[in-house]
Amino acid sequence: HPLAPSSQIYDIFLPRETRTRRALLICNIKFEHLSQRNGAEVDVKQMTKLLEGLGYKVDVHENLTSQEMVTEMKNFAGLKDHLTSDSTFLVFMSHGCRTGICGTKSTDENTDILSLNTIYESFNNEHCKALMHKPKVVIVQACRGGRVGSVLVCDSRDPATPAKSPDSMFVMGLEDDKMRRVHLESDFAALYSSTPDTVSWRSPERGSVFIQRLVEQFRNHAFKSDVQEMFRMVQRSFENFHIQLPTQERTTMLKKFYLFPG
């Protein structure tokens, strides 16, 4: 890419004709005990169309329990296509709580919940070797609690003192192992629809505000911007929507991921 040295960009090492990009999309709309997520079918349609336009074959699954979600993730992580792919997208849409994503049998935050941790474990370098060193983009559209994400603020006289950075700490005297070690978890970039404990908003007609804005930013900028740059654009689009703010979390990408390097 003309904007960055090649050592700082994830390789797209196969031509479009032979690479086999795959994406996983799980969306829960109907639940046994929770309200129906009207408008979510629009999100599925828009995200599928976006990902197909980016060159991914999308595996779509709807209305799964947490255990069924785990099974589908395991099946998807085992696909041979990842060997001849350069990346993946993992999209989850459902009701949610602080700890995770609701399955269709969920009654509260303790029953039928897919832990967010399980997503990362399923696709880390131990459990999905075919995607080692390749970008894994996680998109989560779900509430993370019941709080509205805005507050009345006043200027404080005593701003908090910033904590000291641990950057200066070094680990010395390590020797090379004969076996090459890799990080257990790496190359993830994640964007969640809201900050912890807060709700995410959805229109029954137009779908989720987060998915609408994510699709819009990717459509407008994927040809020239890397994924995390587009994540920031999505976040900035919520600047005046004070009841919700998407957040980047658990991101371990060491390079920039351009969907269309050139």
Short mmCIF file of C-alpha atoms in Angstrom, two decimals:
data_model
loop_
_atom_site.label_atom_id
_atom_site.label_comp_id
_atom_site.label_asym_id
_atom_site.label_seq_id
_atom_site.Cartn_x
_atom_site.Cartn_y
_atom_site.Cartn_z
CA HIS A 1 0.00 0.00 0.00
CA PRO A 2 1.41 3.41 -0.91
CA LEU A 3 0.69 4.81 2.55
CA ALA A 4 2.73 2.40 4.67
CA PRO A 5 5.90 0.25 4.42
CA SER A 6 5.14 -3.36 3.48
CA SER A 7 6.58 -4.62 6.79
CA GLN A 8 3.71 -2.85 8.55
CA ILE A 9 0.92 -4.34 6.42
CA TYR A 10 -0.66 -7.79 6.53
CA ASP A 11 0.16 -9.75 3.40
CA ILE A 12 -2.58 -10.44 0.88
CA PHE A 13 -0.56 -13.25 -0.61
CA LEU A 14 -2.93 -14.78 -3.15
CA PRO A 15 -4.69 -13.24 -6.16
CA ARG A 16 -8.43 -12.70 -5.87
CA GLU A 17 -9.19 -15.64 -8.21
CA THR A 18 -7.51 -18.25 -6.00
CA ARG A 19 -7.92 -16.94 -2.46
CA THR A 20 -10.83 -18.32 -0.45
CA ARG A 21 -11.92 -15.68 2.03
CA ARG A 22 -14.59 -16.91 4.48
CA ALA A 23 -16.72 -14.99 6.99
CA LEU A 24 -18.98 -16.21 9.78
CA LEU A 25 -22.17 -14.34 10.63
CA ILE A 26 -24.38 -15.44 13.54
CA CYS A 27 -27.56 -13.48 14.19
CA ASN A 28 -30.20 -14.28 16.79
CA ILE A 29 -33.57 -12.67 16.06
CA LYS A 30 -36.18 -14.88 17.76
CA PHE A 31 -35.84 -16.00 21.39
CA GLU A 32 -37.86 -18.28 23.65
CA HIS A 33 -37.98 -15.81 26.55
CA LEU A 34 -36.55 -12.48 25.32
CA SER A 35 -38.11 -9.98 22.92
CA GLN A 36 -37.77 -10.46 19.16
CA ARG A 37 -35.01 -8.31 17.60
CA ASN A 38 -37.10 -6.65 14.90
CA GLY A 39 -34.93 -5.03 12.23
CA ALA A 40 -32.08 -7.50 12.73
CA GLU A 41 -32.92 -9.17 9.40
CA VAL A 42 -31.91 -5.86 7.75
CA ASP A 43 -28.53 -6.08 9.55
CA VAL A 44 -27.98 -9.62 8.22
CA LYS A 45 -28.77 -8.54 4.68
CA GLN A 46 -26.55 -5.45 4.81
CA MET A 47 -23.57 -7.18 6.47
CA THR A 48 -23.76 -10.15 4.10
CA LYS A 49 -23.82 -7.84 1.09
CA LEU A 50 -20.88 -5.82 2.47
CA LEU A 51 -18.73 -8.88 3.20
CA GLU A 52 -19.49 -10.48 -0.17
CA GLY A 53 -18.42 -7.22 -1.81
CA LEU A 54 -15.14 -7.47 0.13
CA GLY A 55 -14.54 -10.93 -1.34
CA TYR A 56 -15.79 -13.18 1.48
CA LYS A 57 -18.08 -16.18 1.20
CA VAL A 58 -20.40 -15.68 4.17
CA ASP A 59 -21.67 -18.53 6.37
CA VAL A 60 -24.92 -17.21 7.89
CA HIS A 61 -26.56 -18.87 10.90
CA GLU A 62 -29.65 -17.60 12.71
CA ASN A 63 -31.34 -18.31 16.03
CA LEU A 64 -28.77 -20.47 17.83
CA THR A 65 -28.28 -21.38 21.48
CA SER A 66 -24.88 -20.60 22.99
CA GLN A 67 -23.84 -24.24 22.55
CA GLU A 68 -24.92 -24.22 18.91
CA MET A 69 -22.87 -21.04 18.42
CA VAL A 70 -19.82 -22.80 19.85
CA THR A 71 -20.38 -25.73 17.46
CA GLU A 72 -20.65 -23.44 14.43
CA MET A 73 -17.50 -21.55 15.45
CA LYS A 74 -15.63 -24.82 15.81
CA ASN A 75 -16.82 -26.00 12.39
CA PHE A 76 -15.91 -22.67 10.83
CA ALA A 77 -12.45 -22.60 12.48
CA GLY A 78 -11.76 -26.03 10.94
CA LEU A 79 -12.47 -25.02 7.33
CA LYS A 80 -9.65 -25.84 4.90
CA ASP A 81 -10.44 -22.63 2.98
CA HIS A 82 -8.65 -20.64 5.70
CA LEU A 83 -5.35 -22.10 4.47
CA THR A 84 -5.79 -20.25 1.17
CA SER A 85 -7.35 -17.18 2.74
CA ASP A 86 -5.64 -14.08 4.13
CA SER A 87 -8.19 -13.11 6.83
CA THR A 88 -11.64 -13.63 8.28
CA PHE A 89 -14.61 -11.67 9.65
CA LEU A 90 -16.56 -13.01 12.65
CA VAL A 91 -19.88 -11.19 13.12
CA PHE A 92 -22.22 -11.75 16.08
CA MET A 93 -25.61 -10.06 16.52
CA SER A 94 -27.98 -10.79 19.38
CA HIS A 95 -29.25 -9.60 22.72
CA GLY A 96 -26.34 -9.40 25.13
CA CYS A 97 -25.06 -8.61 28.61
CA ARG A 98 -21.77 -7.59 30.20
CA THR A 99 -20.30 -11.09 29.92
CA GLY A 100 -21.42 -12.16 26.48
CA ILE A 101 -23.99 -12.84 23.79
CA CYS A 102 -27.45 -14.34 24.42
CA GLY A 103 -28.46 -17.66 22.92
CA THR A 104 -32.07 -18.28 21.95
CA LYS A 105 -32.91 -19.98 25.29
CA SER A 106 -31.47 -17.18 27.44
CA THR A 107 -33.64 -15.90 30.31
CA ASP A 108 -31.09 -13.63 32.02
CA GLU A 109 -27.35 -12.93 32.07
CA ASN A 110 -26.60 -16.29 33.68
CA THR A 111 -28.38 -18.64 31.27
CA ASP A 112 -27.47 -19.58 27.68
CA ILE A 113 -24.76 -16.93 27.27
CA LEU A 114 -21.86 -17.22 24.82
CA SER A 115 -18.86 -15.77 26.61
CA LEU A 116 -16.97 -13.23 24.49
CA ASN A 117 -13.83 -15.03 25.64
CA THR A 118 -14.96 -18.17 23.79
CA ILE A 119 -14.87 -16.32 20.44
CA TYR A 120 -11.20 -15.47 20.88
CA GLU A 121 -10.32 -18.92 22.20
CA SER A 122 -12.01 -20.61 19.21
CA PHE A 123 -9.88 -18.68 16.71
CA ASN A 124 -6.60 -18.27 18.57
CA ASN A 125 -3.33 -19.71 17.27
CA GLU A 126 -3.81 -22.97 19.15
CA HIS A 127 -7.32 -23.77 17.91
CA CYS A 128 -7.23 -22.24 14.42
CA LYS A 129 -3.73 -22.69 13.02
CA ALA A 130 -4.89 -22.00 9.44
CA LEU A 131 -5.53 -18.37 10.43
CA MET A 132 -2.27 -17.88 12.33
CA HIS A 133 -0.67 -14.49 11.51
CA LYS A 134 -3.81 -13.53 9.55
CA PRO A 135 -6.24 -10.76 10.50
CA LYS A 136 -9.36 -11.86 12.37
CA VAL A 137 -11.94 -9.09 12.52
CA VAL A 138 -14.61 -9.47 15.23
CA ILE A 139 -17.83 -7.43 15.02
CA VAL A 140 -20.31 -7.64 17.91
CA GLN A 141 -23.75 -6.02 17.78
CA ALA A 142 -25.31 -6.60 21.20
CA CYS A 143 -26.23 -4.72 24.36
CA ARG A 144 -23.63 -5.05 27.11
CA GLY A 145 -25.87 -4.06 30.00
CA GLY A 146 -28.86 -1.90 30.75
CA ARG A 147 -27.32 1.52 31.19
CA VAL A 148 -27.85 4.30 28.67
CA GLY A 149 -24.42 5.38 27.47
CA SER A 150 -24.73 9.12 28.15
CA VAL A 151 -24.31 11.26 31.22
CA LEU A 152 -24.47 14.94 32.16
CA VAL A 153 -20.90 16.10 32.70
CA CYS A 154 -19.29 19.09 34.38
CA ASP A 155 -15.67 20.24 34.20
CA SER A 156 -13.62 18.97 37.12
CA ARG A 157 -11.14 21.10 39.00
CA ASP A 158 -8.92 18.10 39.69
CA PRO A 159 -8.25 16.06 36.57
CA ALA A 160 -7.01 12.57 37.39
CA THR A 161 -3.27 12.14 37.18
CA PRO A 162 -2.42 9.82 34.29
CA ALA A 163 -0.92 6.54 35.34
CA LYS A 164 2.71 5.88 34.48
CA SER A 165 3.24 3.84 31.37
CA PRO A 166 4.82 0.40 31.77
CA ASP A 167 6.64 0.87 28.44
CA SER A 168 9.98 1.20 30.18
CA MET A 169 9.82 -2.29 31.68
CA PHE A 170 11.94 -4.86 29.88
CA VAL A 171 12.30 -8.61 30.16
CA MET A 172 15.99 -9.46 29.74
CA GLY A 173 18.00 -12.64 29.38
CA LEU A 174 15.51 -14.73 27.38
CA GLU A 175 16.95 -17.45 25.20
CA ASP A 176 15.56 -18.80 21.94
CA ASP A 177 13.72 -22.09 22.16
CA LYS A 178 14.45 -24.63 19.46
CA MET A 179 10.71 -24.86 18.90
CA ARG A 180 9.39 -21.60 17.53
CA ARG A 181 6.87 -20.06 19.87
CA VAL A 182 3.96 -17.87 18.79
CA HIS A 183 1.54 -15.78 20.79
CA LEU A 184 -1.48 -17.78 21.92
CA GLU A 185 -3.74 -14.97 20.75
CA SER A 186 -2.79 -12.47 18.07
CA ASP A 187 -3.96 -10.60 14.96
CA PHE A 188 -7.47 -9.80 16.22
CA ALA A 189 -9.25 -6.49 15.74
CA ALA A 190 -12.61 -6.16 17.45
CA LEU A 191 -15.33 -3.54 17.34
CA TYR A 192 -18.23 -3.81 19.77
CA SER A 193 -21.41 -1.82 19.25
CA SER A 194 -21.26 -0.15 22.69
CA THR A 195 -19.15 0.36 25.78
CA PRO A 196 -19.40 -2.13 28.70
CA ASP A 197 -22.69 -2.06 30.68
CA THR A 198 -24.51 0.03 28.06
CA VAL A 199 -27.29 -0.65 25.57
CA SER A 200 -27.12 -0.70 21.76
CA TRP A 201 -29.91 0.84 19.70
CA ARG A 202 -31.83 -0.69 16.81
CA SER A 203 -34.58 0.52 14.50
CA PRO A 204 -37.27 -2.06 13.61
CA GLU A 205 -37.26 -0.69 10.05
CA ARG A 206 -33.63 0.17 9.33
CA GLY A 207 -31.76 -2.20 11.64
CA SER A 208 -29.07 -1.44 14.20
CA VAL A 209 -27.54 2.04 14.22
CA PHE A 210 -24.08 0.46 14.66
CA ILE A 211 -24.40 -1.90 11.67
CA GLN A 212 -25.82 0.89 9.47
CA ARG A 213 -22.85 3.15 10.21
CA LEU A 214 -20.27 0.38 9.98
CA VAL A 215 -21.54 -0.65 6.54
CA GLU A 216 -21.54 2.98 5.42
CA GLN A 217 -17.95 3.63 6.52
CA PHE A 218 -16.61 0.39 5.03
CA ARG A 219 -18.39 1.05 1.72
CA ASN A 220 -16.94 4.55 1.52
CA HIS A 221 -13.40 3.90 2.72
CA ALA A 222 -12.38 0.21 2.34
CA PHE A 223 -10.60 0.95 -0.95
CA LYS A 224 -8.05 3.21 0.78
CA SER A 225 -8.22 2.83 4.60
CA ASP A 226 -7.11 0.02 6.90
CA VAL A 227 -9.65 -1.76 9.12
CA GLN A 228 -8.76 -0.05 12.40
CA GLU A 229 -8.84 3.35 10.73
CA MET A 230 -12.38 2.53 9.55
CA PHE A 231 -13.27 1.40 13.09
CA ARG A 232 -12.31 4.89 14.30
CA MET A 233 -14.47 6.42 11.57
CA VAL A 234 -17.42 4.34 12.82
CA GLN A 235 -16.72 5.53 16.37
CA ARG A 236 -16.48 9.16 15.24
CA SER A 237 -19.85 8.85 13.47
CA PHE A 238 -21.38 8.43 16.96
CA GLU A 239 -19.87 11.69 18.24
CA ASN A 240 -23.30 13.36 18.41
CA PHE A 241 -25.26 10.17 19.18
CA HIS A 242 -24.67 10.43 22.92
CA ILE A 243 -26.52 7.31 24.01
CA GLN A 244 -24.14 4.82 22.40
CA LEU A 245 -20.44 4.64 21.51
CA PRO A 246 -18.79 1.65 19.77
CA THR A 247 -15.53 0.49 21.30
CA GLN A 248 -12.40 -1.26 20.04
CA GLU A 249 -11.39 -4.01 22.46
CA ARG A 250 -8.95 -6.88 22.80
CA THR A 251 -7.17 -5.82 19.63
CA THR A 252 -3.91 -7.62 18.92
CA MET A 253 -3.18 -6.59 15.33
CA LEU A 254 0.47 -5.67 15.00
CA LYS A 255 0.15 -4.44 11.40
CA LYS A 256 -2.38 -2.60 9.27
CA PHE A 257 -5.00 -4.65 7.47
CA TYR A 258 -6.00 -3.22 4.08
CA LEU A 259 -8.80 -5.14 2.40
CA PHE A 260 -7.69 -3.87 -1.00
CA PRO A 261 -3.91 -3.32 -0.92
CA GLY A 262 -2.47 -1.61 -3.94
#
